[in-house]
Amino acid sequence: MLHAKKFLTLILTAIVLVTGCSRCLAQSLRDYGDKIGILIGAAVNPSKLTEDAYASTLAREFNMVEPENAMKWAAIRPDQKTFNFKPGDQLVTFAQAHRMKVRGHCLVWQKYNPAWLMNGRFTSEQLSDLLREHISTVMKHYAGQVFAWDVVNEAFDASGGFEHSIWYDSPGIGMAGKGTAYLEQAFRWARMADPKALLFYNDYDAEGLNAKSNAIYAMVKDFKRRGVPIDGVGLQAHIFNLSTKEISSLSDNITRLTALGVEVHITEMDAGLPLDRKGNLINGSDLTKQAEIYRFVAKACLQQRGCTAFQTWGFTDKYSWIPGYTKGTKGMALLFDETYAPKPVYNALREVLQQRAQGLGRGAGP
Ligand code: XIL
C-alpha cells in the first residue's frame, strides 16, 4: 500500500516536472479542508443548485453548506400552520450527495420574520409557545441532517446591550428586561429538540475584542458555568473596511472563547469592495487588500484548534447579498467572480489551507 502511494506520488511529480503543469494537481479548498479536518463552507441559495457552474463549484470547493435564507422563519414558516421544508430539504439532499455537512441558520432572530408573526399581536405567552414549537419542529425535521444550528442570531447591540426583538421585548416571550434569559430559554428548547446538534450563538461586528464581543463572552461564560447548553459561537466576519484594524484582536477573541470550551466558526465572511456607478471596481488594488483580509481571518481561525469552520456568505459574486445591501456601492465580496473564475482572494485562502496542511502555522490551541 505504502509503495503504491509512493509510486503514485513519483508519477505525479514527474508529470508536473515534464508538463510544468502545477495546476493539474491543484487541490481545491475542500481537499485541504478534508485533509486537515476543518469545515470550509458557503451560504447557498437552493434554487440555484440547478445551475451547473453553481453546483459544480460548490461541490468541488466546499465540504459544508448553510442555507442563506431557506431555513429562516420567513422562508420556512409562510403561515402559522405551514412549514415549508422543501428548499431546505433540497440543500440537504445536495449536501449528502456530495459528502458535505449542513449548518442550520437560524431559529431566533429579530429580522427576516414573516408578516403574520410580526403583525399578529401575539401575547408573550403565545409567542413563547410559537417559538418553542418552531424550534422543536424545525430541529426535529432536520435531526441527523443538520449538524449545528445558529440558535440565536444577532441578539446584542454594539454597546453590549440587547437588540429589540419580538422575542426579547417587543413584546418578548415573557423575559423582557431579563438579559440573556430569553436566549437561555431558546438554547434549552434547542437541546431538547435535537440533543445531538451543536448549538451556536451567531453575531456580526464581534470578531475582535469590543463591547459586543465582551457581552457574548460573558454570556457564554455564564452559560457554561450554569450548565446552559451552548456549543459554539459564530463570528460572521462581514468586513466592510479593507483594513485589519478593527479585527486585529480576532485571535485573542477566538482564544478566550475556545478556552471556555466552545467551538468558534467563522460563519459569514465576505469583504465588499467599493464600486462605481457602473458596478466597476474603483481601485484595482482592492483585490489584493481583499485577499489579505481573508488571509488574516482564515489564519486566525486555522491557527487554533477550537476554530473548526471557515465559511463565506455565498461564494460567487454573481449572487452575493452585498450589492443589494449597500445599494450598489460595494460588491465583488466573495471568492469567485460572476463567471465562477477564482479571484486573488481564493488563492490567498487556498494558500493558508495548504500551509496548514503542510503543518506550518499550526498553533497549540486550547
Ligand atoms: C442576509 C441574506 O444574505 C439576504 O439574502 C437577506 O435578504 C437578508 O439576510 N447576517 C445574517 C444573515 O445572519 O442571515 C444575513 O443574510 C446577513 C447578515
Coordinates of C-alpha atoms and ligand atoms in Angstrom, one line a residue:
M1 CA 0.0 0.0 0.0
L2 CA 2.7 2.4 1.1
H3 CA 4.8 1.5 -2.0
A4 CA 1.8 2.1 -4.3
K5 CA 1.3 5.5 -2.7
K6 CA 4.9 6.5 -3.1
F7 CA 4.9 5.2 -6.7
L8 CA 1.8 7.4 -7.5
T9 CA 3.4 10.5 -5.9
L10 CA 6.5 9.9 -8.1
I11 CA 4.5 9.6 -11.2
L12 CA 2.5 12.7 -10.4
T13 CA 5.7 14.7 -9.6
A14 CA 7.2 13.5 -12.9
I15 CA 4.1 14.7 -14.8
V16 CA 4.4 18.1 -13.1
L17 CA 8.1 18.3 -14.0
V18 CA 7.6 17.3 -17.6
T19 CA 4.5 19.3 -18.3
G20 CA 5.2 22.3 -16.0
C21 CA 1.5 22.0 -15.1
S22 CA 1.3 22.5 -11.3
R23 CA -2.4 23.5 -11.6
C24 CA -3.1 19.9 -12.9
L25 CA -2.6 18.8 -9.4
A26 CA -4.1 21.8 -7.7
Q27 CA -6.2 20.8 -4.7
S28 CA -9.5 22.5 -4.0
L29 CA -10.3 24.3 -0.8
R30 CA -12.3 21.3 0.4
D31 CA -9.4 18.9 -0.5
Y32 CA -7.3 20.8 2.1
G33 CA -10.2 21.1 4.4
D34 CA -10.9 17.4 4.4
K35 CA -7.2 16.7 4.9
I36 CA -6.8 19.0 8.0
G37 CA -10.2 18.3 9.4
I38 CA -11.7 21.8 9.0
L39 CA -15.1 22.7 7.5
I40 CA -14.9 25.0 4.5
G41 CA -18.4 26.3 3.9
A42 CA -20.6 28.6 1.9
A43 CA -24.1 30.0 2.2
V44 CA -26.3 28.7 -0.5
N45 CA -29.5 29.5 -2.3
P46 CA -31.1 26.1 -3.0
S47 CA -32.9 27.5 -6.1
K48 CA -29.5 28.0 -7.8
L49 CA -28.4 24.4 -7.5
T50 CA -29.9 23.7 -10.9
E51 CA -27.2 26.0 -12.4
D52 CA -24.3 23.7 -13.5
A53 CA -21.5 26.1 -12.7
Y54 CA -23.0 26.9 -9.3
A55 CA -23.5 23.3 -8.3
S56 CA -20.1 22.0 -9.6
T57 CA -18.1 24.9 -8.0
L58 CA -19.9 24.3 -4.7
A59 CA -19.3 20.6 -4.7
R60 CA -15.7 20.9 -5.8
E61 CA -14.6 23.6 -3.3
F62 CA -16.7 23.2 -0.1
N63 CA -17.4 20.4 2.5
M64 CA -20.1 22.4 4.3
V65 CA -23.2 24.4 3.2
E66 CA -25.6 26.6 5.0
P67 CA -28.9 27.9 3.6
E68 CA -28.6 31.7 3.1
N69 CA -32.3 32.2 3.7
A70 CA -34.2 29.0 3.3
M71 CA -34.3 27.9 6.9
K72 CA -35.2 31.4 8.3
W73 CA -38.7 32.0 9.8
A74 CA -40.0 33.9 6.8
A75 CA -39.0 31.2 4.4
I76 CA -39.7 28.1 6.4
R77 CA -42.9 29.3 8.0
P78 CA -45.0 31.1 5.4
D79 CA -48.0 31.0 7.7
Q80 CA -48.7 29.9 11.2
K81 CA -49.8 26.4 10.3
T82 CA -47.4 25.7 7.4
F83 CA -43.8 24.6 7.4
N84 CA -42.1 24.8 4.0
F85 CA -39.2 22.4 4.3
K86 CA -38.7 21.9 0.5
P87 CA -35.8 24.3 -0.3
G88 CA -34.0 23.2 2.9
D89 CA -34.6 19.6 2.0
Q90 CA -33.1 20.2 -1.4
L91 CA -30.0 21.6 0.1
V92 CA -29.7 18.6 2.5
T93 CA -30.1 16.2 -0.5
F94 CA -27.4 18.0 -2.4
A95 CA -25.1 18.1 0.6
Q96 CA -25.5 14.4 1.3
A97 CA -24.8 13.5 -2.4
H98 CA -21.5 15.4 -2.1
R99 CA -20.5 14.4 1.4
M100 CA -21.0 17.9 2.8
K101 CA -22.2 18.9 6.2
V102 CA -25.2 21.2 6.6
R103 CA -25.1 24.1 9.1
G104 CA -28.6 25.4 10.1
H105 CA -29.4 29.1 10.2
C106 CA -31.3 30.4 12.2
L107 CA -34.1 29.9 14.8
V108 CA -34.3 33.1 16.8
W109 CA -33.7 36.5 15.1
Q110 CA -35.5 39.8 15.1
K111 CA -35.1 40.1 11.3
Y112 CA -36.4 38.1 8.3
N113 CA -39.6 37.1 10.2
P114 CA -42.9 36.6 8.3
A115 CA -45.6 39.4 8.4
W116 CA -48.1 37.1 10.1
L117 CA -45.7 36.8 13.0
M118 CA -44.7 40.4 13.2
N119 CA -48.2 41.8 12.8
G120 CA -50.0 39.1 14.7
R121 CA -50.3 41.0 18.0
F122 CA -49.5 37.8 19.9
T123 CA -49.2 37.8 23.7
S124 CA -45.9 36.9 25.3
E125 CA -47.4 33.5 26.2
Q126 CA -48.4 32.9 22.7
L127 CA -45.0 33.9 21.4
S128 CA -43.3 31.6 23.8
D129 CA -45.5 28.7 22.6
L130 CA -44.8 29.6 19.0
L131 CA -41.1 29.8 19.5
R132 CA -40.9 26.5 21.4
E133 CA -43.0 24.8 18.8
H134 CA -40.9 26.3 16.0
I135 CA -37.5 25.3 17.4
S136 CA -38.8 21.8 18.1
T137 CA -40.5 21.2 14.7
V138 CA -37.6 22.6 12.6
M139 CA -34.8 20.9 14.6
K140 CA -36.6 17.6 14.7
H141 CA -37.2 17.7 11.0
Y142 CA -33.5 18.2 10.4
A143 CA -32.2 16.0 13.2
G144 CA -29.3 13.9 11.9
Q145 CA -29.1 16.1 8.8
V146 CA -28.1 19.5 10.2
F147 CA -25.1 19.1 12.5
A148 CA -25.1 22.6 14.0
W149 CA -27.6 25.4 14.4
D150 CA -27.4 29.1 14.9
V151 CA -30.0 29.0 17.6
V152 CA -29.9 32.8 18.3
N153 CA -28.7 35.4 15.7
E154 CA -27.6 39.0 16.4
A155 CA -29.2 39.5 19.9
F156 CA -26.6 42.0 21.1
D157 CA -26.2 45.6 20.1
A158 CA -22.8 47.4 19.5
S159 CA -22.6 48.5 23.1
G160 CA -23.2 45.1 24.5
G161 CA -26.9 45.7 25.3
F162 CA -29.8 43.9 23.7
E163 CA -31.3 44.5 20.3
H164 CA -35.0 45.0 20.4
S165 CA -36.8 41.9 19.2
I166 CA -40.2 40.3 19.0
W167 CA -38.6 37.5 21.1
Y168 CA -37.0 39.8 23.7
D169 CA -39.0 42.9 24.4
S170 CA -41.4 43.7 21.6
P171 CA -43.2 42.1 23.4
G172 CA -41.0 39.1 24.0
I173 CA -41.6 35.6 25.2
G174 CA -42.0 36.7 28.8
M175 CA -38.5 37.6 29.7
A176 CA -38.2 41.3 28.6
G177 CA -35.7 43.1 30.7
K178 CA -34.1 39.9 32.0
G179 CA -31.0 40.0 29.9
T180 CA -29.9 36.7 28.4
A181 CA -32.9 34.8 29.9
Y182 CA -34.7 34.5 26.6
L183 CA -31.6 33.2 24.9
E184 CA -31.1 30.7 27.6
Q185 CA -34.7 29.5 27.1
A186 CA -34.1 29.1 23.4
F187 CA -30.9 27.2 23.9
R188 CA -32.6 24.8 26.4
W189 CA -35.5 24.2 23.9
A190 CA -33.0 23.6 21.2
R191 CA -31.1 21.0 23.2
M192 CA -34.3 19.2 24.0
A193 CA -35.4 19.2 20.3
D194 CA -32.2 17.6 19.0
P195 CA -29.7 16.6 21.7
K196 CA -27.1 15.8 19.1
A197 CA -26.9 19.1 17.2
L198 CA -24.3 21.6 18.1
L199 CA -25.9 24.9 19.3
F200 CA -24.3 28.2 18.3
Y201 CA -24.8 31.9 19.1
N202 CA -24.0 33.9 16.0
D203 CA -23.3 37.7 15.6
Y204 CA -21.5 40.3 13.5
D205 CA -19.0 43.0 14.4
A206 CA -18.0 40.8 17.3
E207 CA -14.8 39.4 15.7
G208 CA -12.3 41.5 17.7
L209 CA -12.4 42.5 21.4
N210 CA -15.1 45.1 21.8
A211 CA -18.2 45.8 23.9
K212 CA -20.3 43.4 21.8
S213 CA -17.9 40.5 21.9
N214 CA -17.3 41.1 25.6
A215 CA -21.1 40.7 26.2
I216 CA -21.1 37.5 24.1
Y217 CA -18.1 36.2 26.1
A218 CA -19.8 37.0 29.4
M219 CA -22.9 35.1 28.3
V220 CA -21.0 32.0 27.2
K221 CA -19.0 32.0 30.4
D222 CA -22.2 32.3 32.5
F223 CA -24.0 29.6 30.4
K224 CA -21.1 27.2 30.7
R225 CA -20.8 27.8 34.5
R226 CA -24.5 27.1 35.0
G227 CA -24.8 24.3 32.5
V228 CA -27.0 26.1 29.9
P229 CA -26.4 24.2 26.7
I230 CA -24.2 26.1 24.2
D231 CA -21.5 24.6 22.0
G232 CA -20.2 27.4 19.9
V233 CA -20.0 31.0 18.8
G234 CA -20.3 32.1 15.2
L235 CA -18.3 35.1 14.2
Q236 CA -19.9 36.4 11.0
A237 CA -17.0 38.4 9.6
H238 CA -18.8 40.7 7.2
I239 CA -15.9 43.0 6.6
F240 CA -16.7 46.5 5.3
N241 CA -13.4 48.2 6.0
L242 CA -10.5 46.9 4.0
S243 CA -8.0 47.2 6.9
T244 CA -7.4 44.6 9.6
K245 CA -7.5 47.3 12.3
E246 CA -11.0 46.6 13.6
I247 CA -10.4 42.9 13.7
S248 CA -6.8 42.9 14.8
S249 CA -7.7 41.2 18.1
L250 CA -9.6 38.4 16.4
S251 CA -7.1 35.8 17.5
D252 CA -7.4 36.9 21.1
N253 CA -11.2 36.7 20.9
I254 CA -11.0 33.2 19.5
T255 CA -8.6 32.2 22.2
R256 CA -10.7 33.4 25.1
L257 CA -13.9 31.9 23.6
T258 CA -12.4 28.4 22.9
A259 CA -10.8 28.5 26.4
L260 CA -14.4 28.3 27.7
G261 CA -14.9 25.0 26.0
V262 CA -16.9 26.2 23.0
E263 CA -16.0 26.0 19.3
V264 CA -15.7 29.0 17.1
H265 CA -17.0 29.1 13.5
I266 CA -16.3 31.9 11.1
T267 CA -19.8 31.9 9.6
E268 CA -20.5 34.6 7.0
M269 CA -17.2 36.0 5.7
D270 CA -17.3 38.4 2.8
A271 CA -15.5 41.7 2.1
G272 CA -17.3 44.1 -0.2
L273 CA -15.1 46.4 -2.4
P274 CA -16.1 50.0 -3.4
L275 CA -17.7 50.1 -6.8
D276 CA -18.5 53.0 -9.1
R277 CA -22.0 53.7 -10.5
K278 CA -21.5 51.2 -13.4
G279 CA -20.6 48.5 -10.9
N280 CA -16.8 48.6 -11.7
L281 CA -14.1 48.4 -9.2
I282 CA -12.9 51.8 -8.1
N283 CA -9.4 50.7 -7.1
G284 CA -7.9 47.7 -8.8
S285 CA -5.5 47.2 -5.8
D286 CA -8.5 46.5 -3.6
L287 CA -8.5 42.9 -4.9
T288 CA -5.1 42.4 -3.2
K289 CA -6.3 44.1 0.0
Q290 CA -9.3 41.8 0.0
A291 CA -7.1 38.8 -0.4
E292 CA -5.1 39.9 2.7
I293 CA -8.2 40.4 4.8
Y294 CA -9.4 36.9 4.0
R295 CA -5.9 35.6 4.7
F296 CA -5.8 37.3 8.0
V297 CA -9.2 35.9 9.2
A298 CA -8.5 32.4 7.8
K299 CA -5.1 32.3 9.5
A300 CA -6.5 33.5 12.8
C301 CA -9.1 30.7 12.7
L302 CA -6.8 27.9 11.4
Q303 CA -4.2 28.6 14.0
Q304 CA -6.4 27.5 16.8
R305 CA -7.8 24.0 17.2
G306 CA -11.1 25.3 18.6
C307 CA -11.9 27.2 15.4
T308 CA -13.4 24.4 13.4
A309 CA -15.1 26.0 10.4
F310 CA -14.5 28.8 7.9
Q311 CA -17.5 29.8 5.9
T312 CA -18.2 32.6 3.3
W313 CA -21.6 34.2 2.7
G314 CA -22.2 32.9 -0.8
F315 CA -19.2 32.0 -3.0
T316 CA -19.8 33.7 -6.3
D317 CA -20.1 37.5 -6.8
K318 CA -23.0 36.7 -9.1
Y319 CA -25.3 36.1 -6.1
S320 CA -23.7 38.0 -3.2
W321 CA -26.1 40.0 -0.9
I322 CA -23.6 42.8 -0.6
P323 CA -24.5 44.9 -3.7
G324 CA -28.2 44.9 -2.7
Y325 CA -27.4 45.6 1.0
T326 CA -25.1 48.5 0.1
K327 CA -27.3 50.0 -2.7
G328 CA -24.7 49.1 -5.3
T329 CA -21.8 50.9 -3.6
K330 CA -20.0 47.7 -2.8
G331 CA -19.6 44.3 -4.3
M332 CA -17.2 41.6 -5.6
A333 CA -17.0 40.4 -2.0
L334 CA -16.5 36.7 -2.5
L335 CA -14.0 34.1 -3.7
F336 CA -15.2 33.6 -7.3
D337 CA -16.2 36.3 -9.8
E338 CA -19.5 36.3 -11.7
T339 CA -18.2 33.7 -14.2
Y340 CA -17.1 31.5 -11.4
A341 CA -13.4 32.2 -12.0
P342 CA -11.3 32.2 -8.8
K343 CA -10.1 35.6 -7.6
P344 CA -6.9 36.5 -5.8
V345 CA -8.8 36.1 -2.6
Y346 CA -9.4 32.4 -3.5
N347 CA -5.7 31.8 -4.0
A348 CA -4.9 33.5 -0.7
L349 CA -7.4 31.3 1.2
R350 CA -6.1 28.2 -0.5
E351 CA -2.6 29.1 0.3
V352 CA -3.4 29.4 4.0
L353 CA -5.1 26.0 3.9
Q354 CA -2.2 24.5 2.1
Q355 CA 0.3 25.8 4.6
R356 CA -1.8 24.4 7.4
A357 CA -2.0 21.1 5.6
Q358 CA 1.8 21.1 5.4
G359 CA 2.0 21.6 9.2
L360 CA 3.0 25.3 9.0
G361 CA 1.2 27.9 11.1
R362 CA -0.4 25.4 13.3
G363 CA -0.9 26.8 16.8
A364 CA -1.2 24.9 20.0
G365 CA -4.8 26.0 20.6
P366 CA -6.9 25.1 23.5
Ligands
XIL1 C1 -29.0 38.1 4.5 C2 -29.2 37.4 3.2 O1 -27.9 37.2 2.6 C3 -30.0 38.2 2.3 O2 -30.3 37.5 1.1 C4 -31.4 38.5 3.0 O3 -32.1 39.4 2.2 C5 -31.1 39.1 4.4 O4 -30.2 38.3 5.1 N1 -26.4 38.3 8.9 C6 -27.0 37.1 8.9 C7 -27.6 36.6 7.6 O5 -27.0 36.4 9.9 O6 -28.7 35.8 7.8 C8 -27.9 37.8 6.6 O7 -28.3 37.2 5.4 C9 -26.7 38.7 6.5 C10 -26.3 39.3 7.8

